[in-house]
Amino acid sequence: MSDVVEKTLTALPSLLSLDPQPGSAKLSSTSKLGNLIRGITELTSKHEEEKLIQHELASIKDQVSSPNTSMRQMKELMVRAIYCESLGYEASFTYIHAIKLAQQGTALEKRVGYLAVSLFLNESHELLLLLVNTVLKDLQSTNLIEVCMALTVVSQMFPKDMIPAILPLVEEKLNHPKEIIRRKAVLALYKFYLIAPNQVQHIHNKFRKALCDKDPGVMTASLHIYLQMIQENPEGYKDLTASFVTILKQVVGGKLPMDFNYHSVPAPWLQIQLLRILALLGKNDQSASAVMYEVLDESLRRAEMNHNITYAILYECVKCIYTIHPKSDLLEKAAKCIGNFVLSPKINLKYLGLKALTYVVQQDPRLALQHQMTIIECLDHSDLIIKRETLELLFRITNAQNVVVIVEKMLEFLRVNTDDYTTIDLVGKVAELAEKYPSDTMSTVFSVGGDMMQPDIPNSFLKLLSEGFDSVEEDRKLRLFAVDSYITLLQKEPGKLPQRFLQVISWVLGEYSHLKDELEPTVVLKLLAKLLDMKHTSSETKSWILMAMTKLCEGGAEVSVVREVSETYSSSMDTVLRQRAHELQYLSQDSELRAKVLLRDNAVQTCCVAGSQVDSSLSFLDGFVSEALAAGAAPYKPPHQRQEELAQAKALSLEPYGLSLPMSMSSCSITDRQSPTLLSMSSGLSGDSAEISHKGGSTSLKLDGVKRVWGREGYLPQRAAVEEAAQVEVPCTLRSPSQQGDPDPEKQQLASLFFGLSSQSSVCLMGKPEPTPHRFRRKAKGVTDPTSSSLISTPSNVEKLLCNNLLDSNIASELAVSSAKQITELPQGLKTASCDVEAELTDIADIKQNNPSLIVDNGIVAAADEDPDRPKDLCLISHLPAELSELCHSEITPLCTIQSLVLSACHLQKEDSLVLAVFISNSSDSALQHIVSCVSDSPAEDFRGHSVVVYQYSLTVKRPSIHVSIEGTVSFQLPGEAPQAAQFSYKLPLTIFIRPLTVSTEEYGTMWLSFSHDTKQNLTLIGDGQEALTATLNVLKQKLQLHVVEIIGQEGILSCRLLQDQPCLMHCRVHAGTLAVWLRSPVPDLPDCLIYHCQRALQEY
Amino acid sequence: MMIKFVLMVNRQGQTRLSRYYQPVELSRRAALEADVVRCCLSRRKEQVPEGHTSCGSAAAPLRLLSLRPLCPQCSFVEYRDFKLVYRQYAALYIVVGVTDAENELSIYELVHNFVEVLDKYFSRVSELDIMFNLDKVHIILDEMIQNGHIVETNKTRVLAPLTALDKMADG
């Protein structure tokens, strides 16, 4: 602030004075705008304001349409209209005049016309098209100021479709001698890139030219484009890293003209922009990062001036250092820098320091340790935003040891907080922590968060409770604990509890209160009945309660309570309640039925197991849906798609937050096919249960993750090791640089926040062989992941199956022995890898009966071992039987070689089948005799030396997977030697099995509704404009043999079948520049596999 | 990482200038602005210039840059899912809505740079200059921020197009 000299206050001439100050632009104080503003400033009520503005608008309306209004007056009118609009009063009648002013005015009038247009209209406004001609004219003007104006408005808003009309003109301006024109042209191109990136794809080299422009302003402008492009694809611009580094070096070194300085700091915002670009380029890239270290070091060093803007640069620099590949001395300097921030008495700096720390602890949690005392002080800071930012930071460093304190702090904040948005956000975070590190906090969360929280929080809590953890005993303890505490709560004052919490309570009691032996169901029922009678209990909660009661009533003493309740509600106006009441009534009377419907305990899992009874796709509703569609109802869109569309539609959200979806179970199950639904109804009576199994299946992976976090450490009292670590940490606390004087005992206690972190660091201190900072470890993770293959158990199955197979063939050979004396047997067992042994055995039986038909299953892919010395060209194709040799065949792949026996295979596409041909060539001199085990009726053949035998198998896919692999064994016996065997495998993409399916649109319609397995995804379009859909579908048609049924407008339908007759239908729609694809099939997994191949095909194109 | 809007309001909460870089319906703007103003004004104690007790529009208008910014409280406020950066100049507040990823301090200084540019153009700018030259203030702002990004901060260059227009009008 050095050059902001404090000057005496300047008094302007009084408002009423007619004497404008010389030389200054204050003429308008006497104008009509002046009158308007003065009038408004003097008003006291909103009502008066409205009256005045309406009057003003009426007068503007009169004048704009008058033919006598000069352009000068028009400009004045336009400014008044802008003013009215900025107060929130629409002046849409002036829009067209704004365009006229831009068209006909000169100089400032024209500029004001353009300004008004950019303020009034949004990008999709149709009037904007009228501006195109004016822009076109001005771009060609000889008056530079007009060119400048046109470029300015183009870089603010321009209709997307009209870009081609002006693009050549804008491109031309890139070579203009004036820097301002070049700069504005670059900015206009940036705008084009934002709204229609593919339109400017061809001028990427011109962006490079702009980056190298001799004028720093033009270069700066081009950085906007680069930041955007690098964000989207950092790999594509690595070669520019050195250029950006050089630019930053020059800027930091003060090579720019003086007028780029701001308070003696050279082009600070340009530095910040460059640092952001470098961070993107250096992320996860060691070599690119290495180029930057020097300049980053330089930036840290130069930015020592005590001014806000240097701190802003430092913040960006620190972020960059912690984003790119780490370098220890830089990290150290950056950490020190953050220290200066957090310790600063200036609140803005403290805030930025906390923000930086929040970012940094995700890479290196130990850094928080250094500043722990400061962080604790910040927690009690008077400024809310500092507190808030501190909580955000704590949230990131939470672990099993400090979770209690941190959650307590968050809840403290929640209790005094009044802002809805913050409440929702924080409650979500607390719930997340409570889920990870279980404790009794969930009750507090529910009571504090109330009905504001996101509906998925109670849901996931219940899911957690029902799915359980590693140990049965712990599950029991937790459930018992929940039952206990909820009973106590209900006995106190249930009237104050939020509805969501009541719902959770009733579900838990209904499901688990039987775990507590001494608790009489009647007691619980009475408590629940009391809830029903409360005035403010919502009907949604009531139906939860009724469900719970249904689970609880077991006949006996409670019958009277139940009867009373069910009678009251069976005449309820609310249909859901009535339904529940009837269920309650019937089930309480029929205990047999009740036992069948309401499975006690782990109802969710049971439901999953009994999946066969459940139609997870709710296909029984298809009839209903199609009727509704025919009656004009809007087609169903899954939540994610709806959200996408919503996100595109809204930019700045001004809707009130916290309106959550109603959790009504009936509506959920009917409308919301894919939504994760309510577990509470896991033992549901109607079709509800269908969804639970659906969910149970799909989320099983996620569940694993949850289990791991919920380790025993979290739930049980801390282990000794942890305490030890904590003790080690105490001296550390004392050594903390931020700490001065005697530590406040309370704060000392709060330092327990950092116990978890310290245990980590104390590990380092103790010299265990893992001093690597956290972020190094992060990388290693990726390496271990792929090893966790899902089908590890398969090989053993394979062996087992092989044994069976061989056994069979041995029997066959024994039978054959009686007719001919074989010296060698060559049974060939082709079979597949799968986990399901039983199913496989039957398949083999199939093989035996219907050879050469072979069932192929998905399985692990054991790569055929490639021997480089093996002769590549086998000239085997001539051995194919005549009827096959006409077909197009794939390359012949060698499979394996055992001594003189060479196995190779190829596949041949027939219209109705896929034939696998296996060639066995015997290159030895000795003659072999062989028996094909699976052909019971074929006679034994001689297998002479230097001959080739071909086996053909027609393949069908039993269970689709992305790649199908066939595994087999060949075993044979040379004369006078022990039998030998070898395994081989052959891998095929699923696409090989896809054939077009010709259906009519009507047939397609009926089929579509009857198929239950589906998947959806957005794919990239090929080409643009009107033809994009057709072009894309043609690619799919060619590459995947899909049949295009019909294309109507922006939608297309395709069909195909998987051999033999397993259909799959595809529905495509162009939406927001992507292809929204929906696949349906009666075969599970087929849609998913097919969408993968579609994606591949489009990518490869 | 971008600027969502720039707002100039006076102490009474009246909007002097507003510029949105993301579409917001006109009908919602007034409510948003009122909310934003409430957020910022409520947390800050009155900043009274030395030697003056009143600085309403009835008295002599204050030069915006006449006060050393006091900063007893944080200039950043959390508002819904984004942040507000605000700075007070005499009776005028400049509030900038930014996304969470933005560097708040750099925006804070950008605001000051903007006021310095205005001061240079209007030679000692006051709230009245901004009120009565709404168009020019907008033109200056358009030179500095476009599409929610900072496009020019060099004072001479920011003012170049506008001074050229003024010359044309004079000549």
Short mmCIF file of N, CA and C in Angstrom, two decimals, chain A residues 6-7 9-12 15 25-26 28 34 37 40-41 75 83 85 90 107 111 115 118-119 143 145 149 155-156 179 183-184 190-191 215 217 224 259-260 262-263 269 272 276 307-309 311-312 315-316 347-349 351-352 355 383 385 388 421 651-655 657, chain B residues 1 4 14 16 19 22 24 26 28 32 43 52 60-63 66 68 71-78 80-81 83 87 100 102-106 108-110 112-113 116 124 126 128-129 131-133 135 138-139 142-143 146-147 149-154 156-157 164-165 168:
data_model
loop_
_atom_site.label_atom_id
_atom_site.label_comp_id
_atom_site.label_asym_id
_atom_site.label_seq_id
_atom_site.Cartn_x
_atom_site.Cartn_y
_atom_site.Cartn_z
N GLU A 6 -2.12 8.89 1.70
CA GLU A 6 -3.35 9.35 2.29
C GLU A 6 -3.55 10.82 1.92
N LYS A 7 -4.65 11.05 1.30
CA LYS A 7 -4.88 12.42 0.86
C LYS A 7 -6.08 13.00 1.60
N LEU A 9 -9.70 14.54 2.13
CA LEU A 9 -10.95 14.17 1.50
C LEU A 9 -11.31 15.20 0.44
N THR A 10 -11.87 14.67 -0.59
CA THR A 10 -12.21 15.57 -1.66
C THR A 10 -13.71 15.85 -1.64
N ALA A 11 -14.00 17.05 -1.60
CA ALA A 11 -15.42 17.39 -1.65
C ALA A 11 -15.78 17.73 -3.08
N LEU A 12 -16.75 17.07 -3.59
CA LEU A 12 -17.22 17.40 -4.93
C LEU A 12 -18.19 18.56 -4.80
N LEU A 15 -24.43 18.35 -5.21
CA LEU A 15 -25.13 17.64 -6.28
C LEU A 15 -25.96 18.58 -7.12
N ALA A 25 -15.15 13.78 -15.80
CA ALA A 25 -16.30 13.25 -16.52
C ALA A 25 -17.53 13.26 -15.63
N LYS A 26 -17.84 14.39 -15.10
CA LYS A 26 -18.93 14.39 -14.13
C LYS A 26 -20.15 15.13 -14.65
N SER A 28 -22.71 14.17 -16.11
CA SER A 28 -24.03 13.56 -16.00
C SER A 28 -24.72 13.79 -14.67
N GLY A 34 -28.75 11.31 -13.49
CA GLY A 34 -28.47 11.90 -12.19
C GLY A 34 -29.74 12.05 -11.38
N ILE A 37 -30.92 8.65 -10.17
CA ILE A 37 -30.12 8.09 -9.08
C ILE A 37 -30.38 8.86 -7.79
N ILE A 40 -33.64 7.84 -6.37
CA ILE A 40 -33.64 6.53 -5.75
C ILE A 40 -32.90 6.54 -4.42
N THR A 41 -31.81 7.26 -4.38
CA THR A 41 -31.02 7.30 -3.15
C THR A 41 -31.83 7.90 -2.01
N LYS A 75 -28.08 6.76 -26.16
CA LYS A 75 -27.04 6.25 -25.25
C LYS A 75 -27.41 6.55 -23.81
N TYR A 83 -29.26 0.83 -15.55
CA TYR A 83 -29.40 1.10 -14.13
C TYR A 83 -30.66 0.43 -13.58
N GLU A 85 -32.22 -2.13 -14.75
CA GLU A 85 -32.06 -3.59 -14.71
C GLU A 85 -31.16 -4.01 -13.56
N GLU A 90 -36.98 -5.43 -15.05
CA GLU A 90 -36.72 -5.80 -16.43
C GLU A 90 -37.04 -4.67 -17.39
N ALA A 107 -18.51 5.81 -31.94
CA ALA A 107 -17.65 5.95 -30.75
C ALA A 107 -18.31 5.47 -29.47
N ARG A 111 -20.15 1.93 -28.28
CA ARG A 111 -19.61 1.12 -27.19
C ARG A 111 -20.68 0.84 -26.14
N LEU A 115 -22.16 -2.57 -24.87
CA LEU A 115 -22.16 -2.84 -23.43
C LEU A 115 -23.55 -3.28 -22.98
N SER A 118 -24.32 -6.75 -23.99
CA SER A 118 -23.64 -7.79 -23.20
C SER A 118 -24.21 -7.88 -21.79
N LEU A 119 -24.80 -6.78 -21.32
CA LEU A 119 -25.40 -6.84 -19.99
C LEU A 119 -26.82 -7.42 -20.03
N ASN A 143 -11.51 1.75 -38.63
CA ASN A 143 -11.35 2.41 -37.35
C ASN A 143 -10.99 1.37 -36.28
N ILE A 145 -10.74 1.52 -33.18
CA ILE A 145 -11.55 1.49 -31.97
C ILE A 145 -12.80 0.63 -32.19
N MET A 149 -13.89 -2.74 -30.21
CA MET A 149 -15.20 -2.94 -29.56
C MET A 149 -15.81 -4.26 -30.00
N SER A 155 -15.65 -11.52 -27.44
CA SER A 155 -15.05 -12.34 -26.38
C SER A 155 -15.91 -12.39 -25.13
N GLN A 156 -16.99 -11.63 -25.11
CA GLN A 156 -17.92 -11.74 -23.99
C GLN A 156 -19.06 -12.69 -24.31
N GLU A 179 -0.87 -4.22 -30.68
CA GLU A 179 -0.96 -5.28 -29.67
C GLU A 179 -2.37 -5.44 -29.16
N ARG A 183 -4.28 -8.89 -28.93
CA ARG A 183 -4.67 -9.39 -27.62
C ARG A 183 -6.17 -9.71 -27.59
N LYS A 184 -6.95 -8.81 -28.12
CA LYS A 184 -8.40 -9.03 -28.08
C LYS A 184 -8.82 -10.17 -29.01
N TYR A 190 -10.30 -17.44 -27.34
CA TYR A 190 -10.48 -18.12 -26.06
C TYR A 190 -11.96 -18.36 -25.80
N LYS A 191 -12.75 -17.32 -26.09
CA LYS A 191 -14.20 -17.47 -25.92
C LYS A 191 -14.73 -18.59 -26.82
N ASP A 215 4.72 -9.07 -27.53
CA ASP A 215 4.05 -8.24 -26.53
C ASP A 215 3.59 -9.10 -25.36
N GLY A 217 1.31 -8.61 -23.23
CA GLY A 217 -0.15 -8.65 -23.09
C GLY A 217 -0.77 -9.75 -23.91
N HIS A 224 -4.74 -17.94 -20.99
CA HIS A 224 -6.10 -18.39 -20.62
C HIS A 224 -6.46 -19.64 -21.40
N ASP A 259 5.06 -0.61 -16.42
CA ASP A 259 3.62 -0.41 -16.20
C ASP A 259 2.88 -1.73 -15.96
N PHE A 260 3.57 -2.85 -16.04
CA PHE A 260 2.92 -4.12 -15.68
C PHE A 260 3.02 -4.37 -14.18
N TYR A 262 2.46 -4.00 -10.24
CA TYR A 262 1.41 -3.56 -9.33
C TYR A 262 2.07 -3.42 -7.97
N HIS A 263 2.12 -2.23 -7.46
CA HIS A 263 2.80 -1.96 -6.20
C HIS A 263 4.18 -2.58 -6.19
N TRP A 269 -0.66 -11.07 -11.30
CA TRP A 269 -1.71 -12.00 -11.72
C TRP A 269 -1.21 -12.92 -12.83
N ILE A 272 0.64 -15.64 -11.09
CA ILE A 272 -0.28 -16.62 -10.51
C ILE A 272 -0.80 -17.57 -11.58
N ARG A 276 -0.21 -21.68 -11.84
CA ARG A 276 -1.30 -22.65 -11.96
C ARG A 276 -1.02 -23.61 -13.12
N HIS A 307 3.61 -7.34 1.19
CA HIS A 307 2.40 -6.80 0.57
C HIS A 307 1.47 -7.98 0.28
N ASN A 308 0.17 -7.69 0.39
CA ASN A 308 -0.82 -8.74 0.13
C ASN A 308 -0.57 -9.50 -1.15
N ILE A 309 -0.23 -8.76 -2.21
CA ILE A 309 -0.16 -9.42 -3.51
C ILE A 309 1.01 -10.40 -3.55
N TYR A 311 1.87 -12.17 -1.06
CA TYR A 311 1.36 -13.35 -0.36
C TYR A 311 0.45 -14.18 -1.26
N ALA A 312 -0.31 -13.47 -2.07
CA ALA A 312 -1.18 -14.18 -3.01
C ALA A 312 -0.33 -15.04 -3.95
N TYR A 315 1.14 -18.03 -2.00
CA TYR A 315 0.13 -19.07 -1.80
C TYR A 315 0.05 -19.99 -3.02
N GLU A 316 0.04 -19.36 -4.20
CA GLU A 316 -0.05 -20.13 -5.43
C GLU A 316 1.22 -20.97 -5.61
N ILE A 347 -5.66 -11.30 9.48
CA ILE A 347 -6.63 -12.38 9.37
C ILE A 347 -6.70 -12.96 7.97
N ASN A 348 -6.59 -12.09 6.99
CA ASN A 348 -6.66 -12.59 5.61
C ASN A 348 -5.54 -13.59 5.32
N LEU A 349 -4.39 -13.29 5.88
CA LEU A 349 -3.26 -14.19 5.66
C LEU A 349 -3.44 -15.49 6.42
N TYR A 351 -6.19 -16.85 7.14
CA TYR A 351 -7.18 -17.63 6.38
C TYR A 351 -6.50 -18.37 5.22
N LEU A 352 -5.68 -17.63 4.49
CA LEU A 352 -5.03 -18.23 3.33
C LEU A 352 -4.07 -19.34 3.78
N LYS A 355 -6.04 -22.34 4.49
CA LYS A 355 -6.49 -22.93 3.23
C LYS A 355 -5.34 -23.72 2.59
N ASP A 383 -13.58 -14.88 14.39
CA ASP A 383 -14.09 -14.80 13.03
C ASP A 383 -14.59 -16.18 12.58
N ILE A 385 -15.28 -17.41 9.69
CA ILE A 385 -14.70 -18.09 8.52
C ILE A 385 -13.38 -18.76 8.89
N ARG A 388 -14.38 -21.95 10.49
CA ARG A 388 -14.89 -22.84 9.46
C ARG A 388 -13.75 -23.49 8.69
N TYR A 421 -26.68 -23.77 4.56
CA TYR A 421 -25.75 -24.45 3.68
C TYR A 421 -24.59 -25.05 4.45
N ALA A 651 -26.33 -22.34 -13.43
CA ALA A 651 -24.95 -21.99 -13.31
C ALA A 651 -24.68 -21.57 -11.89
N LEU A 652 -25.37 -20.55 -11.45
CA LEU A 652 -25.18 -20.07 -10.11
C LEU A 652 -26.42 -20.49 -9.36
N SER A 653 -26.28 -21.36 -8.43
CA SER A 653 -27.45 -21.89 -7.78
C SER A 653 -28.01 -20.90 -6.78
N LEU A 654 -29.24 -20.57 -6.98
CA LEU A 654 -29.85 -19.64 -6.07
C LEU A 654 -31.04 -20.27 -5.39
N GLU A 655 -31.25 -21.51 -5.65
CA GLU A 655 -32.35 -22.21 -5.00
C GLU A 655 -32.02 -22.36 -3.52
N TYR A 657 -31.30 -24.23 -0.32
CA TYR A 657 -30.75 -25.56 -0.14
C TYR A 657 -31.59 -26.34 0.85
N MET B 1 -12.16 -22.38 -10.94
CA MET B 1 -11.39 -21.20 -10.57
C MET B 1 -11.88 -20.01 -11.38
N LYS B 4 -17.47 -15.15 -10.19
CA LYS B 4 -18.87 -15.34 -10.56
C LYS B 4 -19.58 -14.01 -10.77
N GLN B 14 -27.78 -0.45 -1.47
CA GLN B 14 -28.25 -0.19 -2.83
C GLN B 14 -27.17 -0.57 -3.84
N ARG B 16 -24.92 -0.34 -6.84
CA ARG B 16 -24.42 0.71 -7.72
C ARG B 16 -24.01 0.12 -9.06
N ARG B 19 -22.18 -6.98 -12.20
CA ARG B 19 -21.77 -7.64 -13.43
C ARG B 19 -21.68 -9.14 -13.12
N GLN B 22 -21.73 -15.46 -14.77
CA GLN B 22 -22.49 -16.71 -14.99
C GLN B 22 -23.93 -16.27 -15.05
N VAL B 24 -27.49 -15.42 -14.36
CA VAL B 24 -28.41 -15.43 -13.22
C VAL B 24 -29.64 -14.67 -13.67
N LEU B 26 -32.68 -12.35 -13.92
CA LEU B 26 -32.87 -11.00 -13.41
C LEU B 26 -33.68 -11.02 -12.12
N ARG B 28 -33.83 -13.06 -9.85
CA ARG B 28 -33.16 -13.58 -8.66
C ARG B 28 -32.02 -12.70 -8.19
N LEU B 32 -30.32 -12.19 -4.40
CA LEU B 32 -28.93 -12.60 -4.20
C LEU B 32 -28.10 -11.44 -3.67
N ARG B 43 -20.92 -8.42 9.17
CA ARG B 43 -19.76 -8.84 9.94
C ARG B 43 -18.76 -7.73 10.19
N HIS B 52 -14.03 12.40 10.73
CA HIS B 52 -15.37 12.51 10.18
C HIS B 52 -16.29 11.56 10.91
N ALA B 60 -20.29 15.91 1.86
CA ALA B 60 -19.36 15.90 0.74
C ALA B 60 -18.97 14.47 0.42
N PRO B 61 -18.95 14.09 -0.86
CA PRO B 61 -18.61 12.72 -1.21
C PRO B 61 -17.15 12.43 -0.90
N LEU B 62 -16.92 11.22 -0.50
CA LEU B 62 -15.58 10.83 -0.11
C LEU B 62 -14.80 10.30 -1.29
N ARG B 63 -13.54 10.61 -1.31
CA ARG B 63 -12.70 9.96 -2.30
C ARG B 63 -12.52 8.52 -1.82
N SER B 66 -9.28 7.40 -0.09
CA SER B 66 -8.77 8.27 0.95
C SER B 66 -8.50 7.54 2.26
N ARG B 68 -7.11 4.34 4.55
CA ARG B 68 -6.30 3.15 4.65
C ARG B 68 -7.23 2.01 5.03
N CYS B 71 -8.35 -3.61 8.65
CA CYS B 71 -8.78 -4.98 8.41
C CYS B 71 -8.89 -5.78 9.70
N PRO B 72 -9.87 -5.43 10.52
CA PRO B 72 -9.97 -6.16 11.77
C PRO B 72 -10.56 -7.54 11.57
N GLN B 73 -11.23 -7.73 10.48
CA GLN B 73 -11.85 -9.03 10.26
C GLN B 73 -11.46 -9.56 8.89
N CYS B 74 -11.75 -10.80 8.70
CA CYS B 74 -11.39 -11.44 7.44
C CYS B 74 -12.21 -10.83 6.31
N SER B 75 -11.59 -10.62 5.18
CA SER B 75 -12.30 -10.02 4.05
C SER B 75 -12.97 -11.07 3.18
N PHE B 76 -12.92 -12.30 3.65
CA PHE B 76 -13.51 -13.36 2.84
C PHE B 76 -14.65 -13.98 3.62
N VAL B 77 -15.75 -14.22 2.94
CA VAL B 77 -16.90 -14.81 3.60
C VAL B 77 -17.31 -16.04 2.81
N GLU B 78 -17.70 -17.05 3.53
CA GLU B 78 -18.24 -18.21 2.84
C GLU B 78 -19.71 -17.93 2.54
N ARG B 80 -22.88 -19.86 0.63
CA ARG B 80 -23.29 -21.08 -0.07
C ARG B 80 -22.07 -21.88 -0.50
N ASP B 81 -22.03 -22.27 -1.77
CA ASP B 81 -20.88 -23.08 -2.15
C ASP B 81 -19.77 -22.27 -2.78
N LYS B 83 -17.26 -18.36 -2.39
CA LYS B 83 -16.72 -17.40 -1.44
C LYS B 83 -16.98 -15.97 -1.90
N ARG B 87 -14.35 -5.62 -0.10
CA ARG B 87 -13.44 -4.57 0.30
C ARG B 87 -14.25 -3.29 0.39
N ASP B 100 -14.60 -21.63 -4.97
CA ASP B 100 -13.81 -22.01 -3.80
C ASP B 100 -12.32 -22.18 -4.15
N GLU B 102 -10.53 -20.47 -6.13
CA GLU B 102 -9.85 -19.23 -6.49
C GLU B 102 -8.97 -18.75 -5.35
N ASN B 103 -7.95 -18.00 -5.70
CA ASN B 103 -7.03 -17.42 -4.73
C ASN B 103 -7.65 -16.11 -4.23
N GLU B 104 -8.23 -16.14 -3.04
CA GLU B 104 -9.00 -15.00 -2.55
C GLU B 104 -8.17 -13.72 -2.44
N LEU B 105 -6.94 -13.89 -1.99
CA LEU B 105 -6.11 -12.71 -1.78
C LEU B 105 -5.79 -12.00 -3.09
N SER B 106 -5.63 -12.79 -4.15
CA SER B 106 -5.33 -12.15 -5.43
C SER B 106 -6.55 -11.38 -5.93
N TYR B 108 -8.76 -10.03 -3.89
CA TYR B 108 -8.80 -8.89 -2.97
C TYR B 108 -7.95 -7.75 -3.52
N GLU B 109 -6.79 -8.10 -4.02
CA GLU B 109 -5.91 -7.09 -4.59
C GLU B 109 -6.38 -6.63 -5.96
N LEU B 110 -7.05 -7.51 -6.66
CA LEU B 110 -7.60 -7.11 -7.96
C LEU B 110 -8.62 -6.00 -7.77
N HIS B 112 -8.61 -3.83 -5.48
CA HIS B 112 -7.89 -2.59 -5.23
C HIS B 112 -7.31 -2.03 -6.52
N ASN B 113 -6.81 -2.89 -7.34
CA ASN B 113 -6.27 -2.45 -8.63
C ASN B 113 -7.37 -1.76 -9.44
N GLU B 116 -7.97 1.59 -8.12
CA GLU B 116 -6.87 2.48 -8.52
C GLU B 116 -7.01 2.92 -9.97
N ARG B 124 -9.20 11.01 -8.78
CA ARG B 124 -9.75 10.97 -7.43
C ARG B 124 -11.23 10.57 -7.48
N SER B 126 -14.86 9.12 -6.64
CA SER B 126 -15.76 9.03 -5.49
C SER B 126 -16.95 8.18 -5.88
N LEU B 128 -19.86 9.04 -6.27
CA LEU B 128 -20.70 9.73 -7.25
C LEU B 128 -20.23 9.50 -8.68
N ASP B 129 -18.91 9.46 -8.86
CA ASP B 129 -18.38 9.21 -10.21
C ASP B 129 -18.89 7.87 -10.73
N MET B 131 -21.59 6.31 -9.73
CA MET B 131 -23.03 6.37 -9.95
C MET B 131 -23.36 7.04 -11.29
N PHE B 132 -22.69 8.14 -11.55
CA PHE B 132 -23.09 8.92 -12.73
C PHE B 132 -22.38 8.50 -14.00
N ASN B 133 -21.39 7.64 -13.87
CA ASN B 133 -20.69 7.18 -15.08
C ASN B 133 -20.72 5.66 -15.15
N ASP B 135 -21.78 3.66 -17.27
CA ASP B 135 -21.31 3.06 -18.53
C ASP B 135 -19.80 2.93 -18.57
N HIS B 138 -18.42 0.34 -16.26
CA HIS B 138 -18.62 -0.98 -16.87
C HIS B 138 -17.57 -1.25 -17.95
N ILE B 139 -17.31 -0.23 -18.76
CA ILE B 139 -16.34 -0.43 -19.84
C ILE B 139 -14.96 -0.75 -19.26
N ASP B 142 -14.99 -4.27 -17.97
CA ASP B 142 -14.95 -5.23 -19.07
C ASP B 142 -13.54 -5.42 -19.61
N GLU B 143 -12.73 -4.39 -19.51
CA GLU B 143 -11.36 -4.53 -19.96
C GLU B 143 -10.55 -5.41 -19.01
N GLN B 146 -13.13 -10.70 -17.98
CA GLN B 146 -14.00 -11.25 -19.01
C GLN B 146 -14.25 -12.73 -18.73
N ASN B 147 -15.47 -13.13 -18.91
CA ASN B 147 -15.82 -14.55 -18.70
C ASN B 147 -15.37 -15.06 -17.34
N HIS B 149 -12.63 -14.31 -15.81
CA HIS B 149 -11.18 -14.40 -15.68
C HIS B 149 -10.56 -13.02 -15.80
N ILE B 150 -9.43 -12.88 -15.12
CA ILE B 150 -8.72 -11.60 -15.16
C ILE B 150 -7.99 -11.50 -16.49
N VAL B 151 -8.31 -10.49 -17.31
CA VAL B 151 -7.68 -10.45 -18.62
C VAL B 151 -6.67 -9.31 -18.76
N GLU B 152 -6.78 -8.29 -17.94
CA GLU B 152 -5.79 -7.22 -18.03
C GLU B 152 -5.70 -6.51 -16.70
N THR B 153 -4.48 -6.22 -16.27
CA THR B 153 -4.33 -5.52 -15.00
C THR B 153 -3.43 -4.30 -15.15
N ASN B 154 -2.83 -4.16 -16.30
CA ASN B 154 -1.96 -3.03 -16.59
C ASN B 154 -2.84 -1.77 -16.73
N THR B 156 -2.52 1.36 -17.68
CA THR B 156 -2.52 2.11 -18.93
C THR B 156 -3.31 1.38 -20.00
N ARG B 157 -3.10 0.07 -20.07
CA ARG B 157 -3.76 -0.71 -21.11
C ARG B 157 -5.25 -0.85 -20.84
N ALA B 164 -9.27 6.53 -25.70
CA ALA B 164 -9.36 6.73 -27.14
C ALA B 164 -10.77 7.18 -27.52
N LEU B 165 -11.76 6.57 -26.90
CA LEU B 165 -13.15 6.96 -27.17
C LEU B 165 -13.40 8.41 -26.75
N MET B 168 -12.01 10.72 -29.27
CA MET B 168 -12.84 10.77 -30.47
C MET B 168 -14.01 11.72 -30.26
#
